[in-house]
């Protein structure tokens, strides 16, 4: 596709359920980022991939959060045993370059509501 | 980790007026980016300014960078109702880290 695609756009989960959020980056983009955005706040960094390697996961808030990008393209963010504080929009972004910091292309986000 | 902080938090102006948003950051940077976010949408890249540039223009946008003061500003001239959005500056998260960091943004409302 022409842009970064995220699915699902909306997800409602009961507390304690596991969820999986998918990101399809722009084809050929080396870098992929996940951000969490609470209502009224700016995006908070979660994790970063360069190709299939997860080079920075220091932003993941707990060990319930796990991300992967096994073939260096599609990425999945998994949240286990969801809690109400996990309710947020999860944004994925990709970037062409792997060395320099360049322009990030964001998806529309996946809005997670935990009841 | 460092975080860009935008000022003001909210700004309301009339169409045709100019809008100025400021950003401060903490550590040395190679470049700084500005993004825009319409309500309920993803962020869109506006402009990137490198540390050896003091000013950069793109259409109605003008960005300045003062590395000695660790600050940047975004000026939107002749604003339009369609400019209504949140605006974020995005310095690198930390020296040597590749991710960008975002503050809470400036919510700009342009009244028609």
PDB file of C-alpha atoms in Angstrom, chain A:
ATOM      1  CA  UNK A   1       0.000   0.000   0.000  1.00  0.00           C
ATOM      2  CA  UNK A   2       0.915   3.627  -0.243  1.00  0.00           C
ATOM      3  CA  UNK A   3       1.072   4.274   3.482  1.00  0.00           C
ATOM      4  CA  UNK A   4       1.442   2.624   6.862  1.00  0.00           C
ATOM      5  CA  UNK A   5      -1.531   0.426   7.586  1.00  0.00           C
ATOM      6  CA  UNK A   6      -2.655  -0.573  11.065  1.00  0.00           C
ATOM      7  CA  UNK A   7      -5.307  -3.043  12.151  1.00  0.00           C
ATOM      8  CA  UNK A   8      -7.642  -3.213  13.842  1.00  0.00           C
ATOM      9  CA  UNK A   9      -8.528   0.471  13.932  1.00  0.00           C
ATOM     10  CA  UNK A  10     -10.613  -0.086  17.047  1.00  0.00           C
ATOM     11  CA  UNK A  11     -10.376  -2.814  19.631  1.00  0.00           C
ATOM     12  CA  UNK A  12     -12.406  -3.271  22.787  1.00  0.00           C
ATOM     13  CA  UNK A  13     -11.029  -5.800  25.239  1.00  0.00           C
ATOM     14  CA  UNK A  14     -12.116  -7.005  28.627  1.00  0.00           C
ATOM     15  CA  UNK A  15      -9.562  -6.607  31.362  1.00  0.00           C
ATOM     16  CA  UNK A  16      -7.285  -9.610  31.391  1.00  0.00           C
ATOM     17  CA  UNK A  17      -7.646 -10.413  27.685  1.00  0.00           C
ATOM     18  CA  UNK A  18      -4.683 -10.555  25.340  1.00  0.00           C
ATOM     19  CA  UNK A  19      -4.660  -8.321  22.264  1.00  0.00           C
ATOM     20  CA  UNK A  20      -2.555  -8.193  19.118  1.00  0.00           C
ATOM     21  CA  UNK A  21      -2.147  -5.085  17.014  1.00  0.00           C
ATOM     22  CA  UNK A  22      -0.742  -5.265  13.516  1.00  0.00           C
ATOM     23  CA  UNK A  23       1.326  -2.800  11.537  1.00  0.00           C
ATOM     24  CA  UNK A  24       2.105  -2.963   7.809  1.00  0.00           C
ATOM     25  CA  UNK A  25       4.868  -0.430   7.142  1.00  0.00           C
ATOM     26  CA  UNK A  26       5.654   1.181   3.830  1.00  0.00           C
ATOM     27  CA  UNK A  27       7.375  -1.369   1.612  1.00  0.00           C
ATOM     28  CA  UNK A  28      11.131  -1.123   1.826  1.00  0.00           C
ATOM     29  CA  UNK A  29      11.210   0.926   5.008  1.00  0.00           C
ATOM     30  CA  UNK A  30      13.967  -0.261   7.268  1.00  0.00           C
ATOM     31  CA  UNK A  31      12.911   1.277  10.559  1.00  0.00           C
ATOM     32  CA  UNK A  32       9.682   0.666  12.417  1.00  0.00           C
ATOM     33  CA  UNK A  33       8.495   2.323  15.614  1.00  0.00           C
ATOM     34  CA  UNK A  34       5.628   1.776  18.024  1.00  0.00           C
ATOM     35  CA  UNK A  35       4.217   4.615  20.097  1.00  0.00           C
ATOM     36  CA  UNK A  36       1.457   4.801  22.695  1.00  0.00           C
ATOM     37  CA  UNK A  37      -0.712   7.912  22.819  1.00  0.00           C
ATOM     38  CA  UNK A  38      -3.041   8.556  25.718  1.00  0.00           C
ATOM     39  CA  UNK A  39      -5.959  10.941  25.288  1.00  0.00           C
ATOM     40  CA  UNK A  40      -4.789  14.532  25.111  1.00  0.00           C
ATOM     41  CA  UNK A  41      -1.120  13.593  25.268  1.00  0.00           C
ATOM     42  CA  UNK A  42       1.688  13.250  22.790  1.00  0.00           C
ATOM     43  CA  UNK A  43       2.940   9.874  21.558  1.00  0.00           C
ATOM     44  CA  UNK A  44       5.188   7.988  23.972  1.00  0.00           C
ATOM     45  CA  UNK A  45       7.915   5.777  22.524  1.00  0.00           C
ATOM     46  CA  UNK A  46       7.523   2.046  23.057  1.00  0.00           C
ATOM     47  CA  UNK A  47       9.980   0.207  20.828  1.00  0.00           C
ATOM     48  CA  UNK A  48      12.051   0.383  17.645  1.00  0.00           C
ATOM     49  CA  UNK A  49      13.046  -2.158  14.990  1.00  0.00           C
ATOM     50  CA  UNK A  50      15.702  -1.964  12.338  1.00  0.00           C
ATOM     51  CA  UNK A  51      14.667  -4.650   9.880  1.00  0.00           C
ATOM     52  CA  UNK A  52      13.888  -7.674  12.063  1.00  0.00           C
ATOM     53  CA  UNK A  53      16.132  -6.614  14.937  1.00  0.00           C
ATOM     54  CA  UNK A  54      14.523  -4.971  17.944  1.00  0.00           C
ATOM     55  CA  UNK A  55      17.181  -2.427  18.794  1.00  0.00           C
ATOM     56  CA  UNK A  56      15.382  -0.485  21.491  1.00  0.00           C
ATOM     57  CA  UNK A  57      12.555  -1.684  23.695  1.00  0.00           C
ATOM     58  CA  UNK A  58      13.223   0.604  26.606  1.00  0.00           C
ATOM     59  CA  UNK A  59       9.829   2.300  26.277  1.00  0.00           C
ATOM     60  CA  UNK A  60       7.745  -0.829  26.816  1.00  0.00           C
ATOM     61  CA  UNK A  61       5.896  -0.146  30.106  1.00  0.00           C
ATOM     62  CA  UNK A  62       5.880  -3.703  31.416  1.00  0.00           C
ATOM     63  CA  UNK A  63       6.676  -7.273  30.483  1.00  0.00           C
ATOM     64  CA  UNK A  64       3.046  -7.633  29.396  1.00  0.00           C
ATOM     65  CA  UNK A  65       4.020  -5.743  26.245  1.00  0.00           C
ATOM     66  CA  UNK A  66       5.798  -7.624  23.489  1.00  0.00           C
ATOM     67  CA  UNK A  67       6.596  -6.629  19.910  1.00  0.00           C
ATOM     68  CA  UNK A  68       8.024  -8.539  16.993  1.00  0.00           C
ATOM     69  CA  UNK A  69       8.921  -8.047  13.364  1.00  0.00           C
ATOM     70  CA  UNK A  70      10.104 -11.503  12.348  1.00  0.00           C
ATOM     71  CA  UNK A  71      10.701 -10.918   8.632  1.00  0.00           C
ATOM     72  CA  UNK A  72      11.607  -7.271   8.772  1.00  0.00           C
ATOM     73  CA  UNK A  73       8.301  -6.077   7.386  1.00  0.00           C
ATOM     74  CA  UNK A  74       4.983  -6.542   9.239  1.00  0.00           C
ATOM     75  CA  UNK A  75       5.117  -5.970  12.967  1.00  0.00           C
ATOM     76  CA  UNK A  76       2.822  -7.071  15.760  1.00  0.00           C
ATOM     77  CA  UNK A  77       2.455  -5.464  19.166  1.00  0.00           C
ATOM     78  CA  UNK A  78       1.022  -7.859  21.701  1.00  0.00           C
ATOM     79  CA  UNK A  79      -0.365  -6.876  25.064  1.00  0.00           C
ATOM     80  CA  UNK A  80      -1.023  -9.673  27.518  1.00  0.00           C
ATOM     81  CA  UNK A  81      -3.511  -9.542  30.386  1.00  0.00           C
ATOM     82  CA  UNK A  82      -4.698  -6.075  29.416  1.00  0.00           C
ATOM     83  CA  UNK A  83      -5.345  -3.502  32.119  1.00  0.00           C
ATOM     84  CA  UNK A  84      -7.482  -0.370  32.010  1.00  0.00           C
ATOM     85  CA  UNK A  85      -4.371   1.802  31.945  1.00  0.00           C
ATOM     86  CA  UNK A  86      -3.456   0.191  28.614  1.00  0.00           C
ATOM     87  CA  UNK A  87      -6.352   2.047  26.982  1.00  0.00           C
ATOM     88  CA  UNK A  88      -4.762   4.327  24.403  1.00  0.00           C
ATOM     89  CA  UNK A  89      -4.099   4.747  20.718  1.00  0.00           C
ATOM     90  CA  UNK A  90      -1.169   2.674  19.538  1.00  0.00           C
ATOM     91  CA  UNK A  91       0.645   4.297  16.642  1.00  0.00           C
ATOM     92  CA  UNK A  92       3.035   2.596  14.276  1.00  0.00           C
ATOM     93  CA  UNK A  93       5.507   4.539  12.173  1.00  0.00           C
ATOM     94  CA  UNK A  94       8.075   3.538   9.593  1.00  0.00           C
ATOM     95  CA  UNK A  95      11.097   5.262   8.166  1.00  0.00           C
ATOM     96  CA  UNK A  96      13.102   4.549   5.059  1.00  0.00           C
ATOM     97  CA  UNK A  97      16.514   4.875   6.639  1.00  0.00           C
ATOM     98  CA  UNK A  98      18.167   2.639   9.167  1.00  0.00           C
ATOM     99  CA  UNK A  99      21.094   4.768  10.181  1.00  0.00           C
ATOM    100  CA  UNK A 100      20.082   8.396  10.213  1.00  0.00           C
ATOM    101  CA  UNK A 101      16.926   9.701  11.829  1.00  0.00           C
ATOM    102  CA  UNK A 102      14.625  10.664   8.989  1.00  0.00           C
ATOM    103  CA  UNK A 103      10.995  11.423   8.402  1.00  0.00           C
ATOM    104  CA  UNK A 104       8.561   9.089  10.130  1.00  0.00           C
ATOM    105  CA  UNK A 105       5.429   7.976   8.322  1.00  0.00           C
ATOM    106  CA  UNK A 106       2.643   7.200  10.774  1.00  0.00           C
ATOM    107  CA  UNK A 107      -0.349   4.951  10.479  1.00  0.00           C
ATOM    108  CA  UNK A 108      -3.799   6.018  11.647  1.00  0.00           C
ATOM    109  CA  UNK A 109      -3.393   4.067  14.860  1.00  0.00           C
ATOM    110  CA  UNK A 110      -5.224   1.314  16.703  1.00  0.00           C
ATOM    111  CA  UNK A 111      -7.490   2.603  19.454  1.00  0.00           C
ATOM    112  CA  UNK A 112      -7.585   0.128  22.339  1.00  0.00           C
ATOM    113  CA  UNK A 113     -10.257   0.396  25.004  1.00  0.00           C
ATOM    114  CA  UNK A 114      -9.969  -1.928  27.979  1.00  0.00           C
ATOM    115  CA  UNK A 115     -13.150  -2.333  29.991  1.00  0.00           C
TER     116      UNK A 115
END
